[in-house]
Amino acid sequence: MTIKCVLFDFSGTLFRVESTGSWLRAVLAEAEVTLTEAELTRSAAELEAVGALPGGAVPVRPLPAELAEVWRRRDESAAAHRAAFTGASRQVSLPDPALHEALYDRHMRPAAWRPYPDAAEVLAALRERGIAVGVVSNIGWDLRPVFRAHGLDPYVGAYVLSYEHGIQKPDVRLFAAACEALGTEPGSTLMVGDDRRSDAGAAALGCAVHFVDHLPVASRPDGLRPVLDLIG
């Protein structure tokens, strides 16, 4: 197979969101709310357990039944995404109820995200080789400002975001939309992601698929470089 296009997932693939503790600490500081270190640590652990940070840990504590459906379809619209994650956050008691919305807003800021160390290098190398690049993400908000703020936007030819299409991976229509936007065929496209279920949906369309590990930025310095070997 000759690869002419590479599609990337966003969270856990090209970028990693800040830790739950850093996320909570930033919002508390901005709101001028003070917690003891023990209280902050406990609240961060509880938020992580319910999966309240988008792009962070998956829930390990069961969510209420009334959240189940909106959680399942959370990436199909901006409203569902906000409702799902603020609903999860509200399972944790915080000093001010307004903090739940503030936490959601914080995760959409470029400062909450860091690119993996080799992301710019790999994207630049693909561009030099004439390989089309797209981003296909299950998400409920516009991630383009994150790419612009971190200098990666010039390498991306198309963004295909679930909430803008009303469908989410592994639905093949999302990958098909990306191929169409970039003028490429699935048979010459490689999908790179960290989710063995969602990103694997590209294979049903005929794309090759390569997985990376969803690790902290410091723990994965060169996880994207093998993509360059795959395209030859």
XYZ file of N, CA, C and O in Angstrom, residues 1 14 19-20 47 57 63 75 95 102-103 111 120 134 144 147 151-152 170 176 196 203 213:
92
model
N 0.841 -1.196 0.000
C 0.000 0.000 0.000
C 0.879 1.251 0.000
O 1.809 1.365 0.789
N -1.874 13.213 19.147
C -1.023 14.367 18.862
C -0.832 15.246 20.095
O 0.217 15.871 20.262
N -2.896 17.219 33.569
C -3.367 16.290 34.599
C -4.614 16.852 35.277
O -4.869 18.062 35.261
N -5.378 15.974 35.902
C -6.571 16.416 36.612
C -6.224 17.395 37.724
O -6.933 18.384 37.939
N -12.659 13.673 40.866
C -12.988 14.104 39.498
C -12.432 13.106 38.478
O -13.078 12.804 37.476
N -8.729 10.618 32.152
C -9.021 9.226 32.489
C -10.481 8.879 32.212
O -11.366 9.726 32.343
N -21.502 6.243 36.600
C -22.233 7.490 36.509
C -23.721 7.221 36.717
O -24.197 6.112 36.476
N -20.091 12.942 22.074
C -19.287 13.597 21.050
C -20.082 13.976 19.802
O -19.503 14.423 18.810
N -16.387 23.608 46.236
C -16.795 24.731 47.076
C -17.821 25.673 46.456
O -18.605 26.290 47.170
N -16.701 26.146 34.975
C -15.366 26.709 34.781
C -14.353 25.622 34.436
O -13.450 25.838 33.611
N -14.490 24.461 35.045
C -13.606 23.347 34.709
C -13.787 22.929 33.251
O -12.809 22.683 32.535
N -3.874 26.330 26.659
C -2.948 26.129 27.773
C -3.160 24.800 28.485
O -2.266 24.326 29.196
N 5.358 17.845 16.135
C 5.728 18.825 15.109
C 6.702 18.220 14.111
O 6.574 18.437 12.889
N -4.750 14.983 7.995
C -6.033 15.394 8.543
C -6.133 15.006 10.002
O -5.391 14.143 10.483
N -9.321 23.665 16.736
C -8.395 24.367 15.841
C -7.531 25.393 16.569
O -6.329 25.506 16.271
N -4.372 23.829 17.962
C -3.337 23.599 16.949
C -2.650 24.902 16.567
O -1.418 24.942 16.411
N 1.376 25.924 17.131
C 2.124 25.955 15.882
C 1.965 24.754 14.976
O 2.757 24.571 14.044
N 0.934 23.931 15.183
C 0.770 22.727 14.362
C -0.285 22.888 13.264
O -0.383 22.037 12.382
N -16.595 4.999 16.133
C -15.991 4.387 14.942
C -16.825 4.454 13.664
O -16.539 3.711 12.711
N -14.632 8.725 6.203
C -14.915 8.987 4.785
C -14.941 10.477 4.511
O -14.456 10.946 3.469
N -8.397 1.776 20.566
C -8.493 0.525 19.801
C -9.893 0.270 19.267
O -10.077 -0.541 18.358
N -10.587 1.062 9.650
C -10.255 -0.165 8.921
C -11.444 -0.666 8.112
O -11.280 -1.232 7.030
N 0.249 4.682 22.116
C -0.185 4.561 23.506
C -0.562 5.928 24.065
O 0.160 6.913 23.882
